[in-house]
XYZ file of C-alpha atoms in Angstrom:
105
model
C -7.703 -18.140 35.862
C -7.171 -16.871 39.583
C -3.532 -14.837 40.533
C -1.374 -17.738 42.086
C -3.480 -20.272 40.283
C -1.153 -23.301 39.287
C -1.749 -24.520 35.663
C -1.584 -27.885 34.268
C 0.774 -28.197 30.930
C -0.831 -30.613 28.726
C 1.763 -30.636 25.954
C 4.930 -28.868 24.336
C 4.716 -29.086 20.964
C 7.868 -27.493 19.092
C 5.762 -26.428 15.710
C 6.790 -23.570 13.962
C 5.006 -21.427 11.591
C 5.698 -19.177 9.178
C 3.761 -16.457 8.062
C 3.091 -15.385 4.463
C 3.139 -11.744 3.142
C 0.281 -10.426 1.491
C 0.356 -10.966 -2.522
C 1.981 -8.161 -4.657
C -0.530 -6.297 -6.544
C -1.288 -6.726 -10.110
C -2.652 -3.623 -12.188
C -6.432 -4.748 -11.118
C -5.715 -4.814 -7.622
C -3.890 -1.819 -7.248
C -5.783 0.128 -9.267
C -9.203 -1.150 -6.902
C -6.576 -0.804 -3.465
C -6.192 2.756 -4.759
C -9.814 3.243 -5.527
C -10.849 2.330 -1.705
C -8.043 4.902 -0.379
C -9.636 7.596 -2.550
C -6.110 8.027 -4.400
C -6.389 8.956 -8.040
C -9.525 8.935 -10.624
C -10.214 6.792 -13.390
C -8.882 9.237 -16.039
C -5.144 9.098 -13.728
C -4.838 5.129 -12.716
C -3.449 3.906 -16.021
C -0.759 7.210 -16.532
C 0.403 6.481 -12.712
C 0.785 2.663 -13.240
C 3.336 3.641 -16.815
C 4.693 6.094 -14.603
C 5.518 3.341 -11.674
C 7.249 1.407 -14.967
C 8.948 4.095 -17.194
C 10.823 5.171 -13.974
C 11.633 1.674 -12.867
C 10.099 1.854 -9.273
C 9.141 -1.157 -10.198
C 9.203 -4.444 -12.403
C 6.607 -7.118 -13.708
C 6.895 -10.340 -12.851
C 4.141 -12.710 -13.578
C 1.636 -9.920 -14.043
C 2.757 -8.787 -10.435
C 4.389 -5.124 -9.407
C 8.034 -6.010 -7.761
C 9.193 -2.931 -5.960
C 13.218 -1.991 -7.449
C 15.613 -0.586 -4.863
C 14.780 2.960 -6.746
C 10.918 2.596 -5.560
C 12.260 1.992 -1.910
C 14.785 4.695 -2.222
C 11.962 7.415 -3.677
C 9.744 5.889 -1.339
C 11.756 6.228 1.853
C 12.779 9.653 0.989
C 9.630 10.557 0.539
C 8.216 9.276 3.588
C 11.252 11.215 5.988
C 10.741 14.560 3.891
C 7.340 15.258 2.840
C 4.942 13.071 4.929
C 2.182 15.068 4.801
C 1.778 14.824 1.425
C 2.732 11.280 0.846
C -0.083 10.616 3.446
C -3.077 8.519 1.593
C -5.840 10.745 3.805
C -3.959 14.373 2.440
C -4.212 12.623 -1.208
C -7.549 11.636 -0.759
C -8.742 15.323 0.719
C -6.565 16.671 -1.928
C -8.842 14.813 -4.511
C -12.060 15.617 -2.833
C -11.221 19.411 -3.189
C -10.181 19.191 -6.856
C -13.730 17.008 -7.494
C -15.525 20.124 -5.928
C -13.467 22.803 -7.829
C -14.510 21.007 -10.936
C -17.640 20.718 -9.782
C -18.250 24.278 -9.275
C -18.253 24.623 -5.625
């Protein structure tokens, strides 16, 4: 295509699509989502995801974690107060230094 080129219109089609959101997590793929950001260890996942419950951040629903309006809330506080540390590469660092302090480094 050339500037000032005319273009042919072969067809208006008025389709619309719609676009799905991801799936909610269920323990498994949370637990592996927060494995790949470096968040958490093995001997921590199961304590945070009773944690995400007992304090109703969330609900179950079908096996699935459904964020309550306290999650958002906690979340969106959070986020506009302490984003550094809410970041997932300062919790990841975080968890690297810990692993070397254990570690004996």
């Amino acid at each position: 295509v050339a500037a000032k080129q005319a273009l042919a219109l072969d067809a208006v089609r008025p389709d619309q699509h719609f676009t799905e959101p991801p799936p909610r997590f269920t323990e498994a793929s949370l637990v592996k989502r927060m494995e790949e950001l470096g968040i958490g260890r093995p001997s921590t996942y199961a304590s945070i995801l009773s944690v995400l419950r007992e304090r109703t951040y969330v609900t179950m629903d079908k096996s699935r974690f459904v964020p309550e309006d306290k999650g958002r809330l906690v979340t969106a506080f959070l986020e506009s107060f302490f984003t550094r540390y809410v970041e997932y590469d300062f919790t990841a660092a975080l968890e690297e230094q810990l692993d070397e302090i254990s570690a004996g480094k």
